[in-house]
Each structure stands twice: as C-alpha cells, then as structure tokens.
Amino acid sequence: MPFKSISVPVKDETGKVIGCIALGMSLKNQERLEQAIKTLSGTSEEVVASAEELAASAQELSKCMEIVDSMKKEMEEQINKTEEILNFIKNIAMNSNILGINAAIEAARAGKEGLGFNIIADEIRKMSRSSADSVKNIEKITEEIKQKMSKISNEIQKTFELAKNQAFTSEEITAAIEELNKLITDLESISKIV
C-alpha cells in the first residue's frame, strides 16, 4: 500500500539525536482522488467535444435554413409571375368570349351564308370558357401553394429560432465545461500536495 511519511528527529539538550517521531499516512485516498480526477477530466473532454459538435451542427442547420428560406423567396417570386401570366390569359379568354359573341351576332345577320362562321364563333366561345375555367383552377392551386408557403415560412422561422437557441445553449455548455476543466486542474494540483 503506498504511503507518505514524515519523520522528525528528537534531540536531547546537547543536540544529540535520541529518537525519532514519524507519521505515516496512506495515499489510498489520494490515489482514488487522482483516479476520480482523471475520469472526470476524460468525461469533461468528451462533453466538450459533444458540445462543440452540437454547436457546429446548429450552425450548419442555420446555414441550411438560410438556403431553404432563399428558395422559399424564389418560389414566392415565381408564384407572383404565374399570377401575372394568369391575368394575361384571363384577359385573352374574356376578349375571346366577346369576339365569339360578336362573331355569332355577325353570323346570325349573314343568315344561311354565315352558318360556317357560326360554328367558328361557337368554338371560340368554348375555347374562351375552357381557358377561363383553367385559369380559375390554376388560381385555386396557386392560392393553395401560397397558403402552404406561408406555413413553410412560419416553420422556417421556428427552425431558425431553434437553431439559434441550440447554438447559444451549446456555447453556454462549452463555457460551463471550461470552468469545470479549470476546477479539475485545481483539484489535480491539490491532490499532488496532499
């Protein structure tokens, strides 16, 4: 069993050594303390590495969310352009319908000679109604996409906040562990004094 001892000589009045007082102390507890410090130090290093990895993944998540947010904005711009195109098609459909009605009126005036023209007028009106119906369907789909984009935007914002909080918490954990490491170093120094 390891131990530490201190001895002091006992002298008489003339200064001659006539004995010795010795004190022996077991180093078992010191060894246990040193082993506990090593274990604590190793665990602390693992936690620091994990906290740093967590902070890095939080930063990576934040970058990914920025990309997703950028893509969301591009999609919103594309939806706006789609709405402009739909308005253009809607105007064409409305004008085609008016053109079809005018053609039907002129075909009726022409009588028997206008029958062929009347068939064309009917087809123009059908095409106009079909275009108008298609525009309505596309507008409905576009509105659904807008609503989903709004929900995605909210979720992106929540995820941004979570990533920021995760990064902040990781930094706090790392700082706390650094303080713990300082305490471990102090304990190591104290254990060697004993």
Backbone as numpy.savetxt, mean C-alpha at the origin, in Angstrom:
# Nx Ny Nz CAx CAy CAz Cx Cy Cz
33.03 -25.75 38.40 32.18 -24.58 38.40 33.07 -23.34 38.40
32.86 -22.45 37.47 33.69 -21.24 37.44 33.37 -20.34 38.64
34.40 -19.70 39.14 34.19 -18.76 40.25 35.22 -17.65 40.17
34.98 -16.64 40.98 35.87 -15.49 41.07 36.24 -15.37 42.54
37.50 -15.11 42.78 37.90 -15.00 44.18 38.74 -13.75 44.41
38.65 -13.29 45.62 39.44 -12.14 46.05 40.07 -12.55 47.38
41.35 -12.26 47.52 42.00 -12.58 48.80 42.78 -11.37 49.29
42.80 -11.24 50.60 43.49 -10.12 51.23 44.41 -10.71 52.31
45.69 -10.33 52.25 46.58 -10.88 53.30 46.30 -10.23 54.67
46.47 -11.03 55.69 46.32 -10.53 57.07 47.75 -10.42 57.64
48.07 -9.21 58.15 49.43 -8.96 58.63 49.40 -8.65 60.12
50.54 -8.97 60.79 50.65 -8.62 62.20 51.18 -7.21 62.34
51.52 -6.78 63.56 51.97 -5.43 63.80 53.28 -5.10 63.11
54.05 -6.12 62.81 55.34 -5.89 62.18 55.23 -5.89 60.66
54.08 -6.24 60.13 53.88 -6.28 58.69 54.09 -7.64 58.08
54.30 -8.64 58.98 54.50 -9.99 58.50 53.13 -10.60 58.19
53.04 -11.32 57.06 51.78 -11.97 56.67 51.59 -13.17 57.58
50.45 -13.16 58.28 50.17 -14.26 59.20 48.92 -15.05 58.78
48.29 -14.59 57.74 47.09 -15.29 57.27 46.51 -14.62 56.03
45.32 -15.11 55.72 44.68 -14.59 54.51 43.17 -14.68 54.68
42.51 -13.68 54.19 41.04 -13.72 54.13 40.69 -13.82 52.63
39.90 -14.84 52.32 39.55 -15.04 50.90 38.04 -15.09 50.77
37.60 -14.63 49.65 36.17 -14.63 49.35 36.02 -15.22 47.95
35.22 -16.26 47.85 34.99 -16.90 46.55 33.53 -16.68 46.14
33.37 -16.41 44.89 32.00 -16.13 44.42 31.77 -16.91 43.12
30.66 -17.61 43.07 30.32 -18.39 41.90 30.00 -17.44 40.72
30.44 -17.83 39.55 30.17 -17.04 38.35 29.00 -17.65 37.55
28.29 -18.58 38.17 27.17 -19.24 37.49 26.11 -18.22 37.04
25.73 -17.32 37.94 24.73 -16.31 37.59 25.25 -15.35 36.52
26.54 -15.03 36.60 27.13 -14.16 35.58 27.07 -14.84 34.22
27.39 -16.14 34.19 27.31 -16.88 32.92 25.87 -16.91 32.40
24.93 -17.13 33.30 23.51 -17.12 32.89 23.11 -15.76 32.35
23.58 -14.68 33.02 23.29 -13.33 32.58 23.90 -13.08 31.20
25.16 -13.50 31.00 25.81 -13.32 29.71 25.07 -14.10 28.60
24.63 -15.32 28.93 23.89 -16.12 27.94 22.55 -15.46 27.61
21.85 -14.95 28.63 20.58 -14.26 28.41 20.78 -13.02 27.55
21.88 -12.30 27.79 22.18 -11.10 27.00 22.45 -11.48 25.54
23.21 -12.57 25.33 23.47 -13.01 23.96 22.17 -13.40 23.25
21.30 -14.12 23.96 20.02 -14.52 23.37 19.18 -13.29 23.06
19.13 -12.36 24.02 18.37 -11.13 23.82 18.94 -10.32 22.66
20.24 -10.29 22.56 20.89 -9.56 21.48 20.55 -10.17 20.13
20.60 -11.50 20.05 20.26 -12.19 18.80 18.81 -11.95 18.41
17.91 -12.04 19.39 16.49 -11.80 19.13 16.27 -10.37 18.69
16.97 -9.46 19.33 16.85 -8.04 18.98 17.29 -7.81 17.54
18.38 -8.44 17.14 18.86 -8.29 15.75 17.84 -8.82 14.76
17.20 -9.95 15.10 16.18 -10.52 14.22 14.98 -9.57 14.10
14.59 -8.98 15.23 13.46 -8.06 15.21 13.80 -6.81 14.40
15.04 -6.32 14.53 15.48 -5.15 13.75 15.40 -5.49 12.26
15.90 -6.66 11.89 15.87 -7.06 10.48 14.42 -7.15 9.98
13.54 -7.72 10.80 12.13 -7.84 10.41 11.49 -6.46 10.29
11.80 -5.57 11.23 11.23 -4.22 11.18 11.72 -3.47 9.95
13.00 -3.64 9.62 13.54 -2.99 8.42 12.88 -3.55 7.16
12.67 -4.86 7.15 12.00 -5.50 6.01 10.56 -5.00 5.89
9.91 -4.86 7.04 8.54 -4.34 7.06 8.50 -2.91 6.54
9.45 -2.10 6.96 9.51 -0.72 6.49 9.76 -0.66 4.98
10.64 -1.53 4.49 10.93 -1.56 3.05 9.69 -2.00 2.27
8.97 -2.99 2.79 7.76 -3.43 2.07 6.68 -2.36 2.12
6.62 -1.61 3.20 5.65 -0.51 3.30 5.97 0.57 2.26
7.26 0.85 2.09 7.66 1.84 1.08 7.36 1.32 -0.32
7.61 0.03 -0.55 7.30 -0.57 -1.85 5.80 -0.53 -2.12
5.02 -0.82 -1.08 3.56 -0.76 -1.21 3.12 0.65 -1.56
3.72 1.62 -0.93 3.39 3.02 -1.21 3.70 3.36 -2.67
4.84 2.91 -3.18 5.19 3.16 -4.58 4.18 2.49 -5.52
3.82 1.24 -5.20 2.83 0.52 -6.02 1.50 1.26 -6.02
1.10 1.77 -4.88 -0.17 2.48 -4.79 -0.12 3.78 -5.59
1.05 4.41 -5.65 1.20 5.61 -6.48 0.99 5.26 -7.96
1.52 4.11 -8.37 1.34 3.67 -9.76 -0.13 3.38 -10.03
-0.78 2.69 -9.10 -2.21 2.38 -9.26 -3.02 3.67 -9.32
-2.68 4.62 -8.47 -3.39 5.91 -8.48 -3.19 6.63 -9.81
-1.99 6.57 -10.35 -1.71 7.19 -11.65 -2.53 6.52 -12.75
-2.61 5.20 -12.70 -3.41 4.46 -13.69 -4.89 4.81 -13.56
-5.35 4.98 -12.33 -6.75 5.35 -12.09 -7.04 6.70 -12.73
-6.11 7.64 -12.58 -6.30 8.97 -13.17 -6.34 8.89 -14.69
-5.48 8.04 -15.27 -5.49 7.86 -16.72 -6.83 7.28 -17.18
-7.35 6.33 -16.41 -8.65 5.74 -16.76 -9.77 6.78 -16.69
-9.70 7.64 -15.69 -10.71 8.70 -15.58 -10.65 9.63 -16.79
-9.43 9.93 -17.25 -9.29 10.77 -18.44 -9.88 10.06 -19.67
-9.64 8.76 -19.77 -10.17 7.99 -20.90 -11.70 7.94 -20.85
-12.25 7.82 -19.66 -13.71 7.83 -19.52 -14.27 9.18 -19.99
-13.60 10.26 -19.61 -14.05 11.59 -20.06 -13.99 11.72 -21.59
-12.94 11.18 -22.19 -12.84 11.21 -23.66 -13.96 10.35 -24.27
-14.26 9.22 -23.65 -15.34 8.35 -24.13 -16.66 9.09 -24.09
-16.89 9.85 -23.03 -18.13 10.63 -22.92 -18.22 11.67 -24.03
-17.09 12.28 -24.37 -17.09 13.25 -25.47 -17.47 12.56 -26.78
-16.91 11.39 -27.03 -17.23 10.63 -28.25 -18.70 10.24 -28.26
-19.21 9.82 -27.10 -20.63 9.44 -27.01 -21.54 10.63 -27.32
-21.17 11.79 -26.83 -21.97 12.99 -27.14 -21.97 13.27 -28.64
-20.83 13.08 -29.27 -20.74 13.26 -30.72 -21.65 12.27 -31.44
-21.61 10.99 -31.02 -22.46 9.96 -31.64 -23.93 10.25 -31.37
-24.23 10.72 -30.17 -25.62 11.07 -29.82 -26.14 12.16 -30.76
-25.32 13.16 -31.02 -25.71 14.24 -31.94 -25.92 13.71 -33.36
-25.04 12.81 -33.79 -25.20 12.21 -35.12 -26.51 11.43 -35.19
-26.80 10.66 -34.13 -28.04 9.86 -34.10 -29.26 10.77 -34.15
-29.23 11.87 -33.40 -30.36 12.80 -33.39 -30.54 13.46 -34.77
-29.43 13.89 -35.35 -29.50 14.50 -36.68 -29.92 13.49 -37.74
-29.49 12.25 -37.60 -29.89 11.20 -38.56 -31.38 10.95 -38.46
-31.91 10.97 -37.25 -33.35 10.76 -37.06 -34.13 11.89 -37.74
-33.67 13.11 -37.53 -34.34 14.26 -38.18 -34.24 14.13 -39.70
-33.07 13.71 -40.17 -32.88 13.51 -41.60 -33.82 12.42 -42.13
-33.99 11.35 -41.36 -34.91 10.27 -41.74 -36.35 10.73 -41.79
-36.74 11.52 -40.81 -38.11 12.06 -40.80 -38.33 12.95 -42.02
-37.38 13.85 -42.29 -37.50 14.73 -43.46 -37.55 13.92 -44.76
-36.75 12.84 -44.81 -36.74 12.01 -46.01 -38.09 11.31 -46.19
-38.68 10.87 -45.06 -40.00 10.21 -45.14 -41.06 11.19 -45.61
-40.97 12.43 -45.14 -41.92 13.47 -45.57 -41.78 13.70 -47.07
-40.56 13.84 -47.54 -40.32 14.06 -48.97 -40.76 12.86 -49.80
-40.57 11.63 -49.27 -40.99 10.42 -49.99 -42.51 10.37 -50.10
-43.19 10.81 -49.03 -44.65 10.83 -49.06 -45.13 11.85 -50.09
-44.48 12.97 -50.19 -44.85 13.99 -51.17 -44.64 13.48 -52.60
-43.60 12.69 -52.78 -43.28 12.21 -54.12 -44.26 11.12 -54.56
-44.98 10.57 -53.60 -45.98 9.56 -53.95 -45.33 8.26 -54.32
-45.85 7.67 -55.40 -45.41 6.35 -55.84 -43.92 6.36 -56.21
-43.46 7.44 -56.80 -42.06 7.54 -57.20 -41.13 7.61 -55.98
-41.64 7.95 -54.82 -40.80 8.11 -53.62 -40.76 6.87 -52.74
-41.35 5.75 -53.18 -41.37 4.54 -52.35 -39.97 4.04 -52.01
-39.08 4.01 -52.96 -37.71 3.57 -52.70 -37.01 4.49 -51.71
-37.29 5.77 -51.85 -36.70 6.76 -50.95 -37.26 6.57 -49.53
-38.52 6.15 -49.43 -39.17 5.91 -48.13 -38.48 4.75 -47.40
-38.08 3.72 -48.13 -37.37 2.58 -47.52 -36.04 3.06 -46.93
-35.35 3.89 -47.67 -34.07 4.44 -47.18 -34.31 5.30 -45.94
-35.39 6.09 -45.95 -35.71 6.94 -44.80 -35.99 6.09 -43.57
-36.72 4.98 -43.73 -36.98 4.07 -42.60 -35.68 3.48 -42.06
-34.79 3.09 -42.94 -33.51 2.50 -42.51 -32.66 3.54 -41.76
-32.69 4.76 -42.24 -31.94 5.83 -41.54 -32.50 6.03 -40.14
-33.83 6.02 -39.99 -34.44 6.20 -38.65 -34.11 5.01 -37.75
-34.13 3.77 -38.29 -33.77 2.58 -37.50 -32.32 2.69 -37.03
-31.44 3.07 -37.97 -30.03 3.24 -37.62 -29.86 4.31 -36.55
-30.64 5.37 -36.63 -30.59 6.45 -35.66 -31.03 5.96 -34.29
-32.16 5.21 -34.25 -32.65 4.68 -32.96 -31.64 3.69 -32.37
-31.10 2.84 -33.24 -30.12 1.85 -32.78 -28.88 2.55 -32.20
-28.42 3.59 -32.88 -27.27 4.35 -32.39 -27.58 5.01 -31.06
-28.78 5.60 -30.95 -29.19 6.26 -29.70 -29.28 5.25 -28.57
-29.82 4.05 -28.85 -29.91 3.00 -27.82 -28.51 2.55 -27.40
-27.63 2.40 -28.37 -26.25 1.99 -28.06 -25.56 3.03 -27.20
-25.78 4.29 -27.52 -25.19 5.37 -26.72 -25.70 5.30 -25.29
-27.00 5.07 -25.11 -27.57 4.96 -23.75 -26.93 3.80 -23.00
-26.77 2.66 -23.67 -26.14 1.51 -23.02 -24.69 1.80 -22.63
-23.98 2.44 -23.54 -22.58 2.79 -23.24 -22.51 3.81 -22.11
-23.43 4.77 -22.09 -23.46 5.76 -21.00 -23.72 5.07 -19.67
-24.61 4.07 -19.68 -24.90 3.32 -18.45 -23.64 2.59 -17.98
-22.96 1.94 -18.91 -21.73 1.23 -18.56 -20.67 2.21 -18.06
-20.56 3.35 -18.73 -19.58 4.36 -18.32 -19.88 4.88 -16.92
-21.15 5.06 -16.61 -21.53 5.52 -15.27 -21.17 4.47 -14.22
-21.39 3.20 -14.54 -21.01 2.12 -13.61 -19.50 2.11 -13.40
-18.76 2.31 -14.49 -17.30 2.36 -14.37 -16.88 3.53 -13.49
-17.54 4.67 -13.66 -17.22 5.85 -12.82 -17.46 5.55 -11.34
-18.58 4.89 -11.05 -18.88 4.57 -9.65 -17.83 3.61 -9.09
-17.45 2.63 -9.88 -16.42 1.69 -9.43 -15.08 2.39 -9.27
-14.78 3.31 -10.18 -13.53 4.07 -10.06 -13.52 4.90 -8.78
-14.67 5.42 -8.42 -14.78 6.19 -7.19 -14.49 5.30 -5.98
-15.05 4.09 -6.00 -14.78 3.14 -4.90 -13.31 2.75 -4.87
-12.75 2.50 -6.06 -11.32 2.17 -6.14 -10.49 3.31 -5.59
-10.87 4.53 -5.92 -10.14 5.70 -5.43 -10.16 5.75 -3.91
-11.33 5.47 -3.32 -11.43 5.46 -1.85 -10.54 4.37 -1.26
-10.55 3.19 -1.88 -9.72 2.09 -1.37 -8.23 2.40 -1.53
-7.88 3.05 -2.63 -6.48 3.45 -2.83 -6.06 4.41 -1.73
-6.93 5.35 -1.41 -6.60 6.32 -0.36 -6.42 5.62 0.98
-7.31 4.67 1.28 -7.18 3.91 2.54 -5.86 3.15 2.56
-5.52 2.54 1.43 -4.28 1.76 1.36 -3.07 2.66 1.51
-3.12 3.86 0.90 -2.05 4.85 1.10 -1.85 5.13 2.59
-2.95 5.38 3.28 -2.88 5.69 4.70 -2.32 4.51 5.49
-2.76 3.30 5.15 -2.24 2.11 5.84 -0.74 1.96 5.60
-0.30 2.18 4.38 1.12 2.07 4.06 1.93 3.11 4.83
1.41 4.34 4.90 2.10 5.39 5.65 2.19 5.02 7.13
1.06 4.54 7.68 1.05 4.15 9.09 2.00 2.98 9.34
2.03 2.04 8.41 2.91 0.89 8.54 4.37 1.34 8.53
4.71 2.23 7.64 6.08 2.74 7.58 6.44 3.50 8.86
5.51 4.33 9.34 5.75 5.10 10.57 5.93 4.16 11.76
5.05 3.15 11.85 5.14 2.19 12.95 6.45 1.42 12.88
6.87 1.05 11.68 8.14 0.34 11.52 9.30 1.19 12.01
9.25 2.47 11.70 10.32 3.37 12.16 10.33 3.46 13.68
9.14 3.52 14.28 9.06 3.56 15.75 9.61 2.27 16.35
9.26 1.13 15.76 9.76 -0.17 16.26 11.28 -0.21 16.16
11.80 0.24 15.03 13.25 0.24 14.83 13.93 1.13 15.87
13.36 2.28 16.13 13.94 3.18 17.15 13.90 2.54 18.54
12.79 1.89 18.86 12.67 1.24 20.17 13.69 0.10 20.29
13.88 -0.63 19.22 14.83 -1.74 19.25 16.26 -1.21 19.37
16.54 -0.09 18.75 17.87 0.50 18.90 18.13 0.88 20.36
17.10 1.40 21.02 17.23 1.70 22.46 17.46 0.41 23.25
16.74 -0.64 22.86 16.91 -1.94 23.51 18.34 -2.45 23.31
18.88 -2.26 22.13 20.25 -2.68 21.86 21.25 -1.93 22.74
20.98 -0.65 22.98 21.86 0.13 23.87 21.82 -0.46 25.29
20.61 -0.83 25.72 20.48 -1.45 27.05 21.21 -2.79 27.10
21.13 -3.55 26.03 21.83 -4.84 25.98 23.33 -4.62 26.10
23.84 -3.62 25.39 25.28 -3.30 25.46 25.65 -2.90 26.89
24.81 -2.09 27.55 25.07 -1.71 28.94 25.07 -2.93 29.85
24.09 -3.83 29.63 24.04 -5.05 30.47 25.28 -5.92 30.26
25.74 -6.00 29.02 26.96 -6.75 28.74 28.13 -6.18 29.51
28.25 -4.85 29.51 29.35 -4.21 30.24 29.24 -4.48 31.73
28.02 -4.40 32.25 27.81 -4.63 33.70 28.12 -6.08 34.05
27.73 -7.02 33.18 27.94 -8.44 33.50 29.43 -8.78 33.56
30.26 -8.04 32.83 31.70 -8.32 32.85 32.37 -7.72 34.08
31.72 -6.73 34.70 32.27 -6.10 35.91 32.08 -7.01 37.11
30.94 -7.72 37.13 30.56 -8.50 38.33 31.58 -9.54 38.65
